[in-house]
CSV table of C-alpha atoms and ligand atoms in Angstrom, one decimal:
chain,number,residue,atom,x,y,z
A,22,MET,CA,30.5,-12.0,32.9
A,23,LEU,CA,34.1,-12.2,31.6
A,24,ASP,CA,33.4,-15.2,29.4
A,25,SER,CA,30.5,-13.3,27.7
A,26,VAL,CA,32.7,-10.2,27.2
A,27,GLU,CA,35.4,-12.3,25.5
A,28,MET,CA,32.9,-14.3,23.4
A,29,SER,CA,31.1,-11.2,22.1
A,30,SER,CA,34.4,-9.4,21.4
A,31,ALA,CA,35.6,-12.3,19.3
A,32,ASP,CA,32.4,-12.4,17.3
A,33,LEU,CA,31.8,-8.7,16.7
A,34,SER,CA,33.4,-7.0,13.8
A,35,LEU,CA,34.3,-3.4,12.8
A,36,GLN,CA,35.7,-4.6,9.5
A,37,GLY,CA,35.0,-2.0,6.8
A,38,TRP,CA,33.1,0.4,9.0
A,39,GLN,CA,34.3,4.0,8.5
A,40,LYS,CA,31.3,6.2,9.3
A,41,LYS,CA,31.3,8.7,12.2
A,42,ASP,CA,27.5,9.0,12.1
A,43,LEU,CA,24.3,7.1,11.2
A,44,LEU,CA,22.0,9.7,9.6
A,45,ASP,CA,20.0,7.6,7.2
A,46,THR,CA,20.0,4.2,5.4
A,47,ASP,CA,20.5,5.8,1.9
A,48,VAL,CA,24.2,6.4,2.7
A,49,LEU,CA,24.8,2.8,3.7
A,50,THR,CA,26.4,0.3,1.3
A,51,ARG,CA,25.0,-3.3,1.2
A,52,ASP,CA,28.2,-4.4,3.0
A,53,GLU,CA,27.7,-1.9,5.8
A,54,ILE,CA,24.0,-3.0,6.2
A,55,MET,CA,25.2,-6.6,6.4
A,56,LEU,CA,27.9,-5.7,8.9
A,57,ILE,CA,25.1,-4.1,11.1
A,58,MET,CA,23.0,-7.3,10.7
A,59,GLN,CA,25.9,-9.5,11.6
A,60,ASN,CA,26.8,-7.6,14.7
A,61,ALA,CA,23.1,-7.4,15.7
A,62,ASP,CA,23.0,-11.2,15.5
A,63,VAL,CA,25.8,-11.4,18.0
A,64,MET,CA,24.1,-8.8,20.2
A,65,ALA,CA,20.8,-10.8,20.1
A,66,GLY,CA,22.9,-13.7,21.3
A,67,VAL,CA,24.2,-11.6,24.2
A,68,ARG,CA,20.6,-10.5,25.1
A,69,SER,CA,19.4,-14.2,25.2
A,70,ARG,CA,21.9,-15.2,27.8
A,71,ARG,CA,21.3,-15.1,31.6
A,72,GLU,CA,23.8,-12.3,32.0
A,73,ARG,CA,22.5,-10.0,29.3
A,74,LYS,CA,25.3,-7.5,29.4
A,75,VAL,CA,28.9,-7.2,28.1
A,76,ALA,CA,31.5,-4.6,28.9
A,77,THR,CA,32.4,-3.7,25.3
A,78,LEU,CA,31.8,0.1,25.7
A,79,ARG,CA,32.8,0.4,29.4
A,80,GLY,CA,34.0,3.9,30.1
A,81,ARG,CA,32.2,5.4,27.1
A,82,THR,CA,29.3,7.9,27.3
A,83,ILE,CA,26.2,7.9,25.2
A,84,VAL,CA,23.7,10.7,25.4
A,85,THR,CA,20.1,10.5,24.2
A,86,LEU,CA,18.8,13.9,23.2
A,87,PHE,CA,15.1,13.9,22.5
A,88,TYR,CA,13.2,17.0,21.3
A,89,GLU,CA,10.1,14.9,20.5
A,90,GLN,CA,8.2,12.2,22.4
A,91,SER,CA,9.4,8.6,22.1
A,92,THR,CA,8.9,5.3,24.0
A,93,ARG,CA,10.6,2.6,21.8
A,94,THR,CA,13.6,4.5,20.4
A,95,ARG,CA,14.6,6.2,23.6
A,96,ALA,CA,14.1,3.2,25.9
A,97,SER,CA,15.9,0.8,23.6
A,98,PHE,CA,18.9,3.0,23.1
A,99,GLU,CA,19.2,3.4,26.9
A,100,VAL,CA,18.9,-0.4,27.4
A,101,ALA,CA,21.3,-1.0,24.5
A,102,GLY,CA,23.9,1.4,25.8
A,103,LYS,CA,23.7,0.0,29.3
A,104,ALA,CA,23.9,-3.6,28.0
A,105,LEU,CA,27.2,-2.7,26.4
A,106,GLY,CA,28.5,-1.3,29.7
A,107,ALA,CA,28.4,2.4,28.6
A,108,ASP,CA,27.3,5.3,30.8
A,109,VAL,CA,24.0,6.6,29.3
A,110,VAL,CA,22.7,10.1,29.9
A,111,ASN,CA,19.1,10.9,28.9
A,112,ILE,CA,18.1,14.5,28.0
A,113,THR,CA,14.7,15.7,26.9
A,114,ALA,CA,14.3,19.2,25.5
A,115,SER,CA,11.7,20.2,28.0
A,116,GLY,CA,14.0,19.4,30.9
A,117,SER,CA,17.1,21.0,29.5
A,118,SER,CA,18.6,24.5,28.7
A,119,VAL,CA,16.8,24.1,25.3
A,120,GLY,CA,13.8,25.5,27.2
A,121,LYS,CA,15.9,28.7,27.9
A,122,GLY,CA,16.6,29.1,24.2
A,123,GLU,CA,19.8,27.2,23.7
A,124,SER,CA,20.3,26.2,20.1
A,125,LEU,CA,20.7,22.6,18.8
A,126,VAL,CA,24.3,23.3,17.8
A,127,ASP,CA,25.3,24.8,21.2
A,128,THR,CA,23.5,21.9,23.0
A,129,VAL,CA,25.4,19.4,20.9
A,130,ARG,CA,28.8,21.1,21.5
A,131,THR,CA,28.0,21.3,25.2
A,132,LEU,CA,27.3,17.5,25.3
A,133,GLU,CA,30.6,16.8,23.4
A,134,ALA,CA,32.5,18.9,26.0
A,135,ILE,CA,30.9,16.8,28.8
A,136,GLY,CA,32.4,13.7,27.1
A,137,ALA,CA,29.7,12.2,24.9
A,138,ASP,CA,31.1,9.6,22.5
A,139,ALA,CA,27.7,9.3,20.7
A,140,LEU,CA,24.5,11.4,20.6
A,141,VAL,CA,21.2,9.8,19.7
A,142,LEU,CA,19.0,12.7,18.5
A,143,ARG,CA,15.3,12.7,17.9
A,144,HIS,CA,14.0,16.0,16.5
A,145,HIS,CA,10.8,17.3,14.9
A,146,ARG,CA,12.8,19.2,12.2
A,147,SER,CA,14.0,17.3,9.1
A,148,GLY,CA,17.8,17.7,8.8
A,149,ALA,CA,18.4,18.2,12.5
A,150,ALA,CA,20.7,15.2,12.8
A,151,CYS,CA,22.7,16.2,9.8
A,152,LEU,CA,23.2,19.7,11.3
A,153,ALA,CA,24.2,18.2,14.6
A,154,ALA,CA,26.7,15.8,13.0
A,155,ARG,CA,28.5,18.7,11.3
A,156,HIS,CA,29.1,20.5,14.6
A,157,THR,CA,30.5,17.7,16.8
A,158,ALA,CA,33.2,15.1,16.8
A,159,ALA,CA,30.9,12.7,18.6
A,160,GLY,CA,29.0,10.1,16.6
A,161,VAL,CA,25.5,11.2,15.8
A,162,ILE,CA,22.7,8.7,15.4
A,163,ASN,CA,19.5,9.9,13.9
A,164,GLY,CA,16.7,8.7,16.1
A,165,GLY,CA,14.1,10.2,13.8
A,166,ASP,CA,14.1,13.7,12.3
A,167,GLY,CA,10.9,15.3,11.0
A,168,THR,CA,9.6,13.5,7.9
A,169,HIS,CA,13.1,12.7,6.7
A,170,ALA,CA,14.6,9.6,8.2
A,171,HIS,CA,14.5,7.0,11.0
A,172,PRO,CA,17.4,4.7,10.1
A,173,THR,CA,17.5,2.6,13.3
A,174,GLN,CA,13.8,1.7,12.9
A,175,ALA,CA,14.4,0.6,9.3
A,176,LEU,CA,17.4,-1.5,10.3
A,177,LEU,CA,15.5,-3.2,13.1
A,178,ASP,CA,12.6,-3.9,10.7
A,179,LEU,CA,15.1,-5.4,8.3
A,180,PHE,CA,16.7,-7.5,11.1
A,181,THR,CA,13.2,-8.8,12.0
A,182,MET,CA,12.5,-9.8,8.4
A,183,ARG,CA,15.8,-11.5,8.1
A,184,ARG,CA,15.3,-13.4,11.3
A,185,ARG,CA,12.1,-14.9,9.9
A,186,PHE,CA,13.0,-15.2,6.2
A,187,GLY,CA,16.8,-15.3,6.0
A,188,ASP,CA,17.7,-13.5,2.7
A,189,ILE,CA,15.0,-11.0,1.7
A,190,ALA,CA,16.0,-10.7,-1.9
A,191,GLY,CA,12.9,-11.0,-4.1
A,192,ARG,CA,10.5,-10.7,-1.2
A,193,LYS,CA,7.5,-8.4,-1.7
A,194,ILE,CA,7.2,-5.8,1.1
A,195,VAL,CA,4.1,-3.6,1.1
A,196,ILE,CA,4.2,-0.4,3.2
A,197,VAL,CA,0.8,1.1,3.6
A,198,GLY,CA,-0.5,4.4,5.0
A,199,ASP,CA,0.8,7.9,5.2
A,200,VAL,CA,3.9,7.3,3.1
A,201,LEU,CA,4.3,11.0,2.3
A,202,HIS,CA,5.0,12.1,5.9
A,203,SER,CA,6.7,8.8,7.0
A,204,ARG,CA,10.4,8.9,7.9
A,205,VAL,CA,10.1,5.2,8.6
A,206,ALA,CA,8.9,4.4,5.0
A,207,ARG,CA,11.7,6.4,3.5
A,208,SER,CA,14.4,4.8,5.5
A,209,ASN,CA,12.9,1.3,5.0
A,210,LEU,CA,12.8,1.8,1.2
A,211,TRP,CA,16.5,2.4,0.8
A,212,SER,CA,17.7,-0.5,3.0
A,213,LEU,CA,15.1,-3.0,1.6
A,214,VAL,CA,15.9,-2.2,-2.0
A,215,ALA,CA,19.6,-2.4,-1.2
A,216,LEU,CA,19.1,-6.0,-0.1
A,217,GLY,CA,17.1,-6.9,-3.2
A,218,ALA,CA,13.5,-6.7,-1.9
A,219,GLN,CA,10.5,-5.5,-4.0
A,220,VAL,CA,8.9,-2.6,-2.2
A,221,VAL,CA,5.3,-1.4,-2.8
A,222,LEU,CA,4.4,1.9,-1.3
A,223,CYS,CA,0.6,2.2,-0.9
A,224,GLY,CA,-1.9,4.8,0.4
A,225,PRO,CA,-4.4,7.4,-0.7
A,226,ALA,CA,-3.0,9.6,-3.5
A,227,THR,CA,-2.8,12.6,-1.2
A,228,LEU,CA,-0.5,10.7,1.2
A,229,LEU,CA,1.9,9.3,-1.5
A,230,PRO,CA,5.1,10.9,-2.8
A,231,ARG,CA,4.9,12.1,-6.4
A,232,THR,CA,8.4,10.8,-7.1
A,233,ILE,CA,10.8,8.5,-5.4
A,234,GLY,CA,14.1,10.3,-5.6
A,235,GLY,CA,17.5,10.3,-3.8
A,236,GLY,CA,18.1,6.6,-3.9
A,237,ASP,CA,20.4,4.6,-6.1
A,238,PHE,CA,18.4,1.4,-7.0
A,239,GLU,CA,17.4,-0.6,-10.0
A,240,GLU,CA,14.3,0.4,-12.0
A,241,GLY,CA,11.3,-1.6,-10.9
A,242,ARG,CA,12.4,-2.3,-7.3
A,243,CYS,CA,9.8,0.2,-6.0
A,244,GLU,CA,6.2,0.6,-7.0
A,245,VAL,CA,3.7,3.3,-5.8
A,246,THR,CA,0.0,2.5,-5.8
A,247,THR,CA,-3.3,3.6,-4.3
A,248,ASP,CA,-4.9,0.1,-4.7
A,249,PHE,CA,-4.2,-1.7,-1.4
A,250,ASP,CA,-6.3,-4.8,-2.3
A,251,ALA,CA,-4.2,-5.3,-5.4
A,252,ALA,CA,-0.9,-4.5,-3.7
A,253,ILE,CA,-1.4,-7.0,-0.8
A,254,GLN,CA,-1.7,-9.9,-3.3
A,255,GLY,CA,1.2,-12.3,-2.5
A,256,ALA,CA,2.9,-9.9,-0.1
A,257,ASP,CA,5.5,-11.4,2.2
A,258,VAL,CA,5.4,-8.4,4.6
A,259,VAL,CA,2.6,-5.9,5.2
A,260,MET,CA,3.8,-2.9,7.2
A,261,ALA,CA,1.2,-0.5,8.4
A,262,LEU,CA,2.1,3.1,9.1
A,263,ARG,CA,0.5,5.3,11.8
A,264,MET,CA,-2.2,7.5,10.5
A,265,GLN,CA,-2.1,10.9,12.3
A,266,LYS,CA,-5.5,12.4,12.9
A,267,GLU,CA,-4.2,15.8,11.9
A,268,ARG,CA,-4.0,14.6,8.3
A,269,GLN,CA,-7.8,14.6,8.3
A,270,GLU,CA,-8.0,18.0,9.9
A,271,ARG,CA,-5.7,19.3,7.1
A,272,GLY,CA,-8.0,17.8,4.5
A,273,LEU,CA,-5.5,15.2,3.2
A,274,ILE,CA,-8.1,12.4,3.6
A,275,PRO,CA,-11.9,12.8,3.4
A,276,SER,CA,-12.6,11.0,6.7
A,277,LEU,CA,-11.0,8.3,8.9
A,278,ARG,CA,-13.9,6.0,8.0
A,279,GLU,CA,-13.0,6.2,4.3
A,280,TYR,CA,-9.3,5.6,5.1
A,281,ILE,CA,-10.2,2.6,7.2
A,282,ASN,CA,-12.3,1.2,4.4
A,283,GLY,CA,-9.5,1.5,1.8
A,284,TYR,CA,-6.3,0.9,3.8
A,285,GLN,CA,-6.8,-0.8,7.2
A,286,VAL,CA,-4.9,-4.0,7.5
A,287,THR,CA,-7.6,-6.6,8.3
A,288,THR,CA,-7.8,-10.4,8.6
A,289,ARG,CA,-9.8,-10.5,5.4
A,290,ARG,CA,-7.3,-8.5,3.4
A,291,LEU,CA,-4.5,-10.6,4.7
A,292,GLU,CA,-6.1,-13.7,3.1
A,293,ARG,CA,-4.6,-12.3,-0.2
A,294,ALA,CA,-1.1,-12.1,1.2
A,295,ALA,CA,1.5,-15.0,1.2
A,296,PRO,CA,0.5,-17.8,3.6
A,297,ASP,CA,3.5,-17.0,5.9
A,298,ALA,CA,3.2,-13.2,5.5
A,299,LEU,CA,4.4,-11.0,8.4
A,300,VAL,CA,2.5,-8.0,9.8
A,301,MET,CA,4.7,-5.2,11.0
A,302,HIS,CA,4.2,-1.7,12.4
A,303,PRO,CA,6.8,0.7,13.7
A,304,GLY,CA,4.6,1.9,16.5
A,305,PRO,CA,2.9,3.6,18.2
A,306,MET,CA,-0.2,2.0,16.7
A,307,ASN,CA,-3.7,3.5,16.3
A,308,GLU,CA,-5.5,0.1,16.6
A,309,GLY,CA,-8.8,0.2,14.7
A,310,VAL,CA,-7.5,2.8,12.3
A,311,GLU,CA,-4.5,1.6,10.2
A,312,ILE,CA,-4.6,-1.9,11.7
A,313,ALA,CA,-7.4,-4.0,13.1
A,314,PRO,CA,-6.8,-5.1,16.7
A,315,ASP,CA,-7.0,-8.8,16.0
A,316,VAL,CA,-4.3,-8.4,13.3
A,317,ALA,CA,-2.1,-6.3,15.5
A,318,HIS,CA,-2.1,-9.0,18.1
A,319,GLY,CA,-2.6,-12.0,15.8
A,320,LEU,CA,-0.4,-14.9,14.8
A,321,ARG,CA,1.2,-13.1,11.8
A,322,SER,CA,2.1,-10.0,13.8
A,323,VAL,CA,5.8,-9.5,14.7
A,324,ILE,CA,5.3,-6.1,16.1
A,325,GLU,CA,6.6,-7.0,19.6
A,326,GLU,CA,9.5,-8.8,18.0
A,327,GLN,CA,10.3,-5.6,16.2
A,328,VAL,CA,10.5,-3.8,19.5
A,329,ALA,CA,12.6,-6.5,21.1
A,330,ASN,CA,15.0,-6.7,18.1
A,331,GLY,CA,15.4,-2.9,18.4
A,332,VAL,CA,17.7,-3.4,21.4
A,333,ALA,CA,20.1,-5.8,19.6
A,334,VAL,CA,20.2,-3.6,16.5
A,335,ARG,CA,20.9,-0.5,18.4
A,336,MET,CA,23.6,-2.3,20.4
A,337,ALA,CA,25.2,-3.1,17.1
A,338,ILE,CA,25.0,0.5,15.9
A,339,LEU,CA,26.4,1.9,19.1
A,340,TYR,CA,29.2,-0.7,18.9
A,341,LEU,CA,30.2,0.3,15.4
A,342,LEU,CA,30.1,4.1,16.0
A,343,VAL,CA,31.6,4.2,19.5
A,344,ALA,CA,34.1,1.3,19.4
A,345,GLY,CA,35.0,2.3,15.9
A,346,ARG,CA,36.3,5.6,17.2
A,347,TYR,CA,38.8,4.0,19.3
A,348,SER,CA,39.9,1.1,17.1
B,23,LIG,N1,8.8,3.7,16.2
B,23,LIG,C1,9.3,4.7,17.0
B,23,LIG,O1,10.1,5.5,16.6
B,23,LIG,O2,8.6,4.7,18.2
B,23,LIG,P1,8.9,5.8,19.3
B,23,LIG,O3,8.3,7.1,18.8
B,23,LIG,O4,8.1,5.3,20.5
B,23,LIG,O5,10.3,5.9,19.5
């Protein structure tokens, strides 16, 4: 155990990290993204050992505060915090004083008073994590807020691509589905473009943004299209987004059948992609809607790798935010 603590401490780096919070990827520099990737590589090494824990954050407290359902984000932050030796407290809105009407700001201040060093917040309202971060000295990690951002998902997606391809500069990444309502697509766009990838956002016109704003990237690095069969040509990564049935109920797509015909990721469509193309999905999946079951579980799929990598990436982020406070 002691050996692994010393090894990981030697390889980890806080060099250049100055952020209190992680609210989205659009505020990260290329160097900061690379620092997260470098630390995540070390953490993946820790996770591959027989003793899969270190004591880097022993004595620190991490609170997960979830106002919306989650399996992957919540569980992997809990595993990540414990793998770093921190105390992890899990709170869901339904089982807390939020149910008695306590505001987000009061809840966050209460958790800081209890001793939280970092709060991982999942909320149905866009901007909730930014609001929380303004009212606490604890580090706030956005675990997904409304349709705004999901930075840790984007960073684990990037980590998964880099593990397979190395440098992703010049790679063609197609993100297909309900881009308009997707916090995952938004956060992925910023980090992928920052590292030089070519991003294509694809879906029915009613589920695509009219403009791509807010980012700071070269002209031509992001394309928006409704033609999936053209977009998938030569793609290095095809990332399917979850199609929520309520989109049909709200009249944003004519029917699920038409959506499937135009945008489902199928074996046949993948024949047009690059021979070593990866299939990704942030989960949870609607198999048979946005992705065919044989593709979801096929040889090109790295969907389970994404989930596994989520632990190492979240360990790296917790390390930077929490150890960074005491350095
Ligand atoms: N991808 C993702 O955020 O999954 P969960 O909702 O299960 O956390």
